CSV table of C-alpha atoms and ligand atoms in Angstrom, one decimal:
chain,number,residue,atom,x,y,z
A,1213,UNK,CA,96.1,64.4,121.5
A,1214,UNK,CA,96.0,64.6,125.6
A,1215,UNK,CA,95.9,67.9,127.0
A,1216,UNK,CA,98.3,69.6,129.0
A,1217,UNK,CA,98.7,72.0,131.0
A,1218,UNK,CA,101.0,75.0,129.8
A,1219,UNK,CA,103.1,76.9,132.8
A,1220,UNK,CA,104.3,80.4,132.0
A,1221,UNK,CA,106.6,81.6,134.7
A,1222,UNK,CA,109.6,82.0,136.8
A,1223,UNK,CA,112.3,79.5,136.9
A,1224,UNK,CA,115.1,80.4,139.8
A,1225,UNK,CA,117.7,78.1,141.7
A,1226,UNK,CA,117.1,79.1,145.1
A,1227,UNK,CA,120.5,78.8,147.5
A,1228,UNK,CA,119.6,78.6,150.9
A,1229,UNK,CA,122.1,79.0,154.3
A,1230,UNK,CA,121.8,78.2,157.5
A,1231,UNK,CA,122.9,79.6,160.3
A,1232,UNK,CA,122.6,80.0,164.1
A,1233,UNK,CA,121.8,84.0,163.7
A,1234,UNK,CA,121.6,86.1,160.7
A,1235,UNK,CA,124.4,88.4,160.2
A,1236,UNK,CA,123.9,92.4,161.2
A,1237,UNK,CA,124.5,94.3,158.4
A,1238,UNK,CA,128.1,94.8,157.9
A,1239,UNK,CA,129.2,91.5,159.8
A,1240,UNK,CA,130.4,88.1,158.6
A,1241,UNK,CA,129.3,84.8,160.4
A,1242,UNK,CA,130.0,81.3,159.6
A,1243,UNK,CA,126.6,79.2,158.2
A,1244,UNK,CA,126.8,75.4,158.9
A,1245,UNK,CA,125.5,74.5,155.0
A,1246,UNK,CA,124.3,75.7,152.3
A,1247,UNK,CA,122.0,73.8,150.0
A,1248,UNK,CA,120.5,74.4,146.5
A,1249,UNK,CA,117.2,73.5,145.9
A,1250,UNK,CA,115.3,74.2,142.5
A,1251,UNK,CA,112.9,77.0,142.5
A,1252,UNK,CA,110.4,79.6,140.9
A,1253,UNK,CA,106.6,79.4,141.3
A,1254,UNK,CA,106.8,79.5,137.4
A,1255,UNK,CA,109.0,75.6,137.9
A,1256,UNK,CA,107.3,74.7,141.0
A,1257,UNK,CA,103.9,74.8,139.9
A,1258,UNK,CA,104.5,73.1,136.5
A,1259,UNK,CA,106.8,69.9,138.6
A,1260,UNK,CA,103.5,70.3,140.6
A,1261,UNK,CA,101.2,69.4,137.7
A,1262,UNK,CA,103.3,66.8,136.0
A,1263,UNK,CA,103.5,64.9,139.2
A,1264,UNK,CA,99.7,65.0,139.7
A,1265,UNK,CA,99.2,63.7,136.7
A,1266,UNK,CA,99.4,65.8,133.5
A,1267,UNK,CA,101.4,66.2,130.7
A,1268,UNK,CA,103.1,69.9,131.5
A,1269,UNK,CA,105.0,72.2,129.2
A,1270,UNK,CA,107.5,75.3,130.3
A,1271,UNK,CA,107.7,78.7,128.9
A,1272,UNK,CA,110.6,80.2,131.1
A,1273,UNK,CA,113.3,81.9,130.6
A,1274,UNK,CA,116.9,81.0,132.0
A,1275,UNK,CA,120.6,82.0,131.4
A,1276,UNK,CA,123.5,80.1,130.2
A,1277,UNK,CA,124.9,79.5,133.1
A,1278,UNK,CA,125.2,76.5,135.4
A,1279,UNK,CA,122.5,77.3,137.3
A,1280,UNK,CA,120.5,77.5,134.1
A,1281,UNK,CA,121.7,74.1,132.9
A,1282,UNK,CA,120.8,72.4,136.3
A,1283,UNK,CA,116.9,73.6,136.4
A,1284,UNK,CA,116.6,72.5,132.6
A,1285,UNK,CA,117.7,69.5,133.7
A,1286,UNK,CA,116.0,68.9,136.6
A,1287,UNK,CA,112.6,69.9,134.6
A,1288,UNK,CA,113.2,67.4,132.2
A,1289,UNK,CA,113.8,64.7,134.9
A,1290,UNK,CA,110.6,65.6,136.3
A,1291,UNK,CA,109.3,65.0,132.7
A,1292,UNK,CA,108.2,68.3,132.0
A,1293,UNK,CA,108.4,69.0,128.3
A,1294,UNK,CA,110.7,72.2,128.2
A,1295,UNK,CA,110.5,73.2,124.1
A,1296,UNK,CA,109.4,77.0,125.5
A,1297,UNK,CA,111.9,77.1,128.1
A,1298,UNK,CA,114.5,79.9,126.1
A,1299,UNK,CA,118.3,80.6,127.5
A,1300,UNK,CA,119.5,84.1,127.0
A,1301,UNK,CA,123.4,85.5,127.0
A,1302,UNK,CA,124.3,87.7,129.6
A,1303,UNK,CA,122.0,87.5,131.8
A,1304,UNK,CA,122.1,85.2,135.0
A,1305,UNK,CA,119.8,82.7,135.8
A,1306,UNK,CA,116.8,83.7,138.6
A,1307,UNK,CA,118.4,83.1,141.8
A,1308,UNK,CA,117.1,83.5,145.2
A,1309,UNK,CA,119.4,83.9,148.3
A,1310,UNK,CA,117.4,82.8,151.4
A,1311,UNK,CA,119.1,83.1,155.3
A,1312,UNK,CA,117.9,80.6,157.4
A,1313,UNK,CA,118.5,81.1,161.2
A,1314,UNK,CA,117.7,78.4,164.2
A,1315,UNK,CA,114.8,79.7,165.4
A,1316,UNK,CA,113.8,79.4,161.4
A,1317,UNK,CA,113.3,83.1,160.9
A,1318,UNK,CA,113.8,84.1,156.6
A,1319,UNK,CA,115.9,87.0,155.0
A,1320,UNK,CA,115.6,86.2,151.2
A,1321,UNK,CA,117.2,88.5,148.1
A,1322,UNK,CA,115.4,87.5,145.1
A,1323,UNK,CA,117.5,88.6,141.6
A,1324,UNK,CA,114.4,87.6,138.9
A,1325,UNK,CA,117.8,87.5,136.3
A,1326,UNK,CA,116.3,85.8,132.8
A,1327,UNK,CA,112.8,86.0,134.5
A,1328,UNK,CA,112.2,89.5,133.6
A,1329,UNK,CA,113.8,89.6,130.0
A,1330,UNK,CA,111.3,88.6,127.7
A,1331,UNK,CA,110.4,89.4,124.2
A,1332,UNK,CA,106.8,89.9,123.1
A,1333,UNK,CA,106.0,87.1,121.1
A,1334,UNK,CA,104.8,83.8,122.3
A,1335,UNK,CA,107.6,81.2,121.6
A,1336,UNK,CA,106.2,79.7,118.1
A,1337,UNK,CA,107.8,76.1,118.7
A,1338,UNK,CA,104.6,75.7,121.6
A,1339,UNK,CA,101.6,74.4,120.4
A,1340,UNK,CA,98.1,75.5,122.5
A,1341,UNK,CA,95.3,73.1,121.6
A,1342,UNK,CA,91.8,73.7,122.6
A,1343,UNK,CA,91.3,72.2,126.3
A,1344,UNK,CA,94.9,73.1,127.5
A,1345,UNK,CA,95.1,75.1,130.5
A,1346,UNK,CA,97.3,77.9,130.9
A,1347,UNK,CA,98.8,78.9,134.4
A,1348,UNK,CA,100.5,82.1,135.2
A,1349,UNK,CA,101.8,83.6,138.0
A,1350,UNK,CA,103.5,87.1,139.0
A,1351,UNK,CA,107.0,86.9,139.1
A,1352,UNK,CA,107.2,87.4,134.9
A,1353,UNK,CA,106.3,90.5,133.4
A,1354,UNK,CA,102.7,91.3,132.4
A,1355,UNK,CA,103.8,91.4,128.5
A,1356,UNK,CA,104.6,87.9,128.8
A,1357,UNK,CA,101.3,86.9,130.6
A,1358,UNK,CA,99.3,88.7,128.4
A,1359,UNK,CA,100.7,87.6,125.4
A,1360,UNK,CA,100.3,84.0,126.5
A,1361,UNK,CA,96.7,84.4,127.6
A,1362,UNK,CA,95.8,86.1,124.6
A,1363,UNK,CA,97.0,82.9,122.7
A,1364,UNK,CA,95.1,80.3,124.9
A,1365,UNK,CA,92.0,82.4,124.8
A,1366,UNK,CA,92.7,83.1,120.5
A,1367,UNK,CA,92.8,78.9,120.4
A,1368,UNK,CA,90.6,77.8,123.3
A,1369,UNK,CA,92.4,77.1,126.2
A,1370,UNK,CA,91.1,78.3,129.7
A,1371,UNK,CA,93.7,80.7,131.9
A,1372,UNK,CA,94.6,80.6,135.7
A,1373,UNK,CA,96.0,83.3,137.5
A,1374,UNK,CA,98.1,83.0,140.4
A,1375,UNK,CA,98.7,87.4,141.2
A,1376,UNK,CA,101.6,86.2,143.5
A,1377,UNK,CA,103.5,88.3,144.6
A,1378,UNK,CA,101.2,90.3,144.3
A,1379,UNK,CA,100.5,93.8,141.9
A,1380,UNK,CA,97.8,94.9,140.8
A,1381,UNK,CA,96.0,92.9,138.1
A,1382,UNK,CA,96.0,95.0,134.4
A,1383,UNK,CA,92.3,95.2,132.8
A,1384,UNK,CA,93.8,92.8,129.8
A,1385,UNK,CA,95.0,90.4,131.7
A,1386,UNK,CA,91.9,90.6,133.8
A,1387,UNK,CA,89.7,90.2,130.7
A,1388,UNK,CA,91.6,87.1,129.8
A,1389,UNK,CA,91.9,85.5,133.4
A,1390,UNK,CA,89.2,82.3,133.4
A,1391,UNK,CA,90.3,81.8,137.2
A,1392,UNK,CA,92.0,83.2,140.0
A,1393,UNK,CA,93.4,81.6,142.5
A,1394,UNK,CA,94.7,83.7,145.9
A,1395,UNK,CA,95.5,83.2,149.2
A,1396,UNK,CA,93.6,85.7,151.7
A,1397,UNK,CA,96.7,88.3,151.5
A,1398,UNK,CA,96.2,88.6,148.0
A,1399,UNK,CA,92.6,88.9,147.9
A,1400,UNK,CA,93.1,91.8,150.5
A,1401,UNK,CA,95.1,93.7,148.9
A,1402,UNK,CA,92.8,92.8,145.0
A,1403,UNK,CA,89.8,94.0,147.1
A,1404,UNK,CA,90.9,96.2,149.0
A,1405,UNK,CA,88.8,94.8,151.6
A,1406,UNK,CA,89.2,93.3,155.1
A,1407,UNK,CA,89.8,89.6,155.3
A,1408,UNK,CA,89.5,87.6,158.3
A,1409,UNK,CA,90.5,84.3,157.5
A,1410,UNK,CA,88.3,83.2,160.9
A,1411,UNK,CA,85.4,84.7,159.1
A,1412,UNK,CA,83.6,83.3,156.1
A,1413,UNK,CA,81.5,86.6,155.3
A,1414,UNK,CA,85.0,88.6,155.0
A,1415,UNK,CA,86.0,86.5,152.5
A,1416,UNK,CA,83.2,85.6,150.6
A,1417,UNK,CA,82.4,89.0,150.6
A,1418,UNK,CA,86.1,90.1,149.0
A,1419,UNK,CA,85.9,87.2,146.6
A,1420,UNK,CA,82.3,88.2,145.4
A,1421,UNK,CA,83.9,91.8,144.8
A,1422,UNK,CA,86.2,90.3,142.3
A,1423,UNK,CA,83.5,88.2,140.9
A,1424,UNK,CA,81.4,91.1,140.4
A,1425,UNK,CA,84.8,92.7,138.9
A,1426,UNK,CA,84.1,90.1,136.3
A,1427,UNK,CA,86.1,86.7,137.5
A,1428,UNK,CA,84.0,83.9,137.0
A,1429,UNK,CA,86.2,82.0,139.3
A,1430,UNK,CA,88.0,82.6,142.5
A,1431,UNK,CA,89.6,80.5,144.6
A,1432,UNK,CA,90.9,81.2,147.9
A,1433,UNK,CA,93.3,79.0,149.6
A,1434,UNK,CA,93.6,79.6,153.5
A,1435,UNK,CA,96.1,77.2,154.5
A,1436,UNK,CA,95.2,75.0,157.4
A,1437,UNK,CA,91.8,76.8,157.2
A,1438,UNK,CA,91.4,74.9,154.1
A,1439,UNK,CA,89.3,76.6,150.8
A,1440,UNK,CA,86.5,79.1,149.6
A,1441,UNK,CA,85.9,79.6,146.1
A,1442,UNK,CA,83.2,81.3,144.3
A,1443,UNK,CA,82.1,79.8,140.6
A,1444,UNK,CA,79.2,81.0,138.6
A,1445,UNK,CA,78.2,82.9,142.0
A,1446,UNK,CA,78.0,79.7,144.0
A,1447,UNK,CA,79.6,79.3,147.2
A,1448,UNK,CA,81.8,76.6,148.4
A,1449,UNK,CA,84.0,75.5,151.5
A,1450,UNK,CA,86.6,73.0,151.6
A,1451,UNK,CA,87.9,72.2,154.8
A,1452,UNK,CA,92.1,71.4,154.8
A,1453,UNK,CA,93.1,67.8,156.0
A,1454,UNK,CA,94.0,67.9,159.3
A,1455,UNK,CA,97.8,66.9,159.0
A,1456,UNK,CA,101.4,67.6,161.3
A,1457,UNK,CA,102.1,70.9,159.0
A,1458,UNK,CA,106.0,71.5,159.6
A,1459,UNK,CA,107.0,73.1,156.2
A,1460,UNK,CA,104.1,75.0,154.2
A,1461,UNK,CA,106.5,76.0,151.2
A,1462,UNK,CA,105.1,75.6,148.2
A,1463,UNK,CA,101.4,74.9,149.4
A,1464,UNK,CA,100.0,77.1,147.2
A,1465,UNK,CA,102.1,76.0,144.3
A,1466,UNK,CA,100.9,72.4,144.9
A,1467,UNK,CA,97.6,73.1,145.3
A,1468,UNK,CA,97.6,74.8,141.9
A,1469,UNK,CA,99.2,71.8,139.7
A,1470,UNK,CA,96.5,69.4,141.9
A,1471,UNK,CA,93.6,71.3,140.5
A,1472,UNK,CA,94.8,71.6,137.0
A,1473,UNK,CA,95.8,67.9,136.3
A,1474,UNK,CA,92.3,67.1,138.2
A,1475,UNK,CA,90.8,69.7,135.7
A,1476,UNK,CA,92.6,68.1,132.4
A,1477,UNK,CA,91.8,64.4,133.8
A,1478,UNK,CA,88.0,66.1,133.3
A,1479,UNK,CA,87.5,66.2,136.9
A,1480,UNK,CA,85.1,69.2,137.8
A,1481,UNK,CA,85.8,72.5,139.3
A,1482,UNK,CA,85.0,70.9,142.9
A,1483,UNK,CA,86.6,67.3,142.9
A,1484,UNK,CA,89.6,68.9,140.9
A,1485,UNK,CA,90.3,71.4,143.9
A,1486,UNK,CA,89.7,68.8,146.4
A,1487,UNK,CA,92.5,66.7,144.3
A,1488,UNK,CA,94.8,70.1,144.9
A,1489,UNK,CA,94.1,70.3,148.5
A,1490,UNK,CA,95.3,66.9,149.3
A,1491,UNK,CA,97.9,67.3,147.2
A,1492,UNK,CA,99.0,70.6,149.1
A,1493,UNK,CA,98.2,68.9,152.9
A,1494,UNK,CA,100.8,66.4,151.9
A,1495,UNK,CA,103.3,69.1,150.8
A,1496,UNK,CA,103.2,70.5,154.1
A,1497,UNK,CA,104.4,67.5,156.1
A,1498,UNK,CA,108.0,67.8,154.1
A,1499,UNK,CA,110.0,70.2,153.8
A,1500,UNK,CA,110.8,72.1,150.6
A,1501,UNK,CA,109.0,73.3,148.1
A,1502,UNK,CA,109.7,71.2,144.8
A,1503,UNK,CA,110.9,68.5,146.7
A,1504,UNK,CA,107.8,68.3,148.9
A,1505,UNK,CA,105.6,68.0,146.1
A,1506,UNK,CA,103.8,64.4,146.0
A,1507,UNK,CA,102.6,62.4,143.1
A,1508,UNK,CA,99.5,61.9,142.2
A,1509,UNK,CA,99.9,58.2,143.7
A,1510,UNK,CA,100.5,59.2,146.8
A,1511,UNK,CA,97.6,61.5,146.9
A,1512,UNK,CA,95.1,58.6,145.6
A,1513,UNK,CA,97.1,56.8,149.1
A,1514,UNK,CA,96.0,59.1,151.3
A,1515,UNK,CA,92.3,59.4,149.3
A,1516,UNK,CA,91.8,55.8,149.4
A,1517,UNK,CA,91.0,56.1,145.7
B,1046,ADP,P1,100.0,79.9,150.3
B,1046,ADP,O1,101.2,79.7,150.4
B,1046,ADP,O2,99.8,80.5,148.3
B,1046,ADP,O3,99.9,81.2,150.9
B,1046,ADP,P2,98.0,78.4,151.4
B,1046,ADP,O4,99.2,78.6,152.7
B,1046,ADP,O5,96.7,79.3,151.7
B,1046,ADP,O6,99.4,78.6,150.0
B,1046,ADP,O7,98.1,76.9,151.6
B,1046,ADP,C1,97.6,76.2,150.4
B,1046,ADP,C2,96.8,75.3,150.6
B,1046,ADP,O8,97.7,74.4,150.8
B,1046,ADP,C3,95.6,75.3,151.6
B,1046,ADP,O9,94.6,76.0,150.5
B,1046,ADP,C4,95.5,73.7,152.1
B,1046,ADP,O10,94.9,73.3,151.1
B,1046,ADP,C5,96.7,73.3,152.0
B,1046,ADP,N1,97.6,74.0,152.9
B,1046,ADP,C6,98.2,74.7,154.0
B,1046,ADP,N2,98.5,74.5,155.0
B,1046,ADP,C7,98.0,73.5,155.5
B,1046,ADP,C8,98.0,72.9,156.9
B,1046,ADP,N3,98.3,73.5,157.8
B,1046,ADP,N4,96.8,71.4,157.1
B,1046,ADP,C9,96.6,71.2,155.8
B,1046,ADP,N5,96.6,71.6,154.5
B,1046,ADP,C10,97.1,73.0,154.5
């Protein structure tokens, strides 16, 4: 039995309208084009885990509508086990309405829909094995994360929390989290300290503050400045790979997928972090979120491994 990544999180359809200029309130404008992209941090991380080489199971919620059907089909095409994805009646599939103007400014409305509707219990057709990794983000309710993490810990699995978009971490979830993965903004918000990406001291001070609250492993992603992490009290820095970045959407999700896939393949934390770093560096050279996530073969290619 191979160990797997179990991703519990959001599944969205991202509807992107491309316009010359954003409409003002009350105004109607004609846009150029509309595109539909599978999204949601949960789904993106599941895609990243799978493409980067590990067996992956998704736990999520969609509505009984056309978007739900398309998103389910998309995950299945990716080879993700969708046993844990439930289709709910009378609620829409999560949807993000994105407007992008010619000068690349975004405005976004997110309707969580089914992503915010969870029963308390963990899906009984999903089993967690010792050695599995359970990954969660903050686009679903705390109760769902708490239940999944409780089950994970009881089964001997490790838990990875990516607290994005940021909100306070409730004590139960805090106590059940093995690894915290966050960016500089989330680090500043959670630590209450000033974080300057150009100051290693401020980053490690804030990360150490979180370690003192009980997290054994804190990984901070810093965009083009790479990654800093503290693991069992030891500090490590990993530089970003020099690339021509054109779209950093989904970089964090790609990193997390690579990290999880690396850990599940038996790498130690630093090796797995480097794998995630390399995967994310490829994703920023391409447009889109899920569409920009590389395969493990592409990562081996650029690493020469
Ligand atoms: P988030 O989108 O969650 O804020 P980051 O922007 O920190 O995530 O990016 C996650 C990771 O993606 C970084 O730690 C790095 O490995 C990689 N990355 C992001 N931007 C770049 C870049 N401009 N060049 C190279 N790698 C990048």
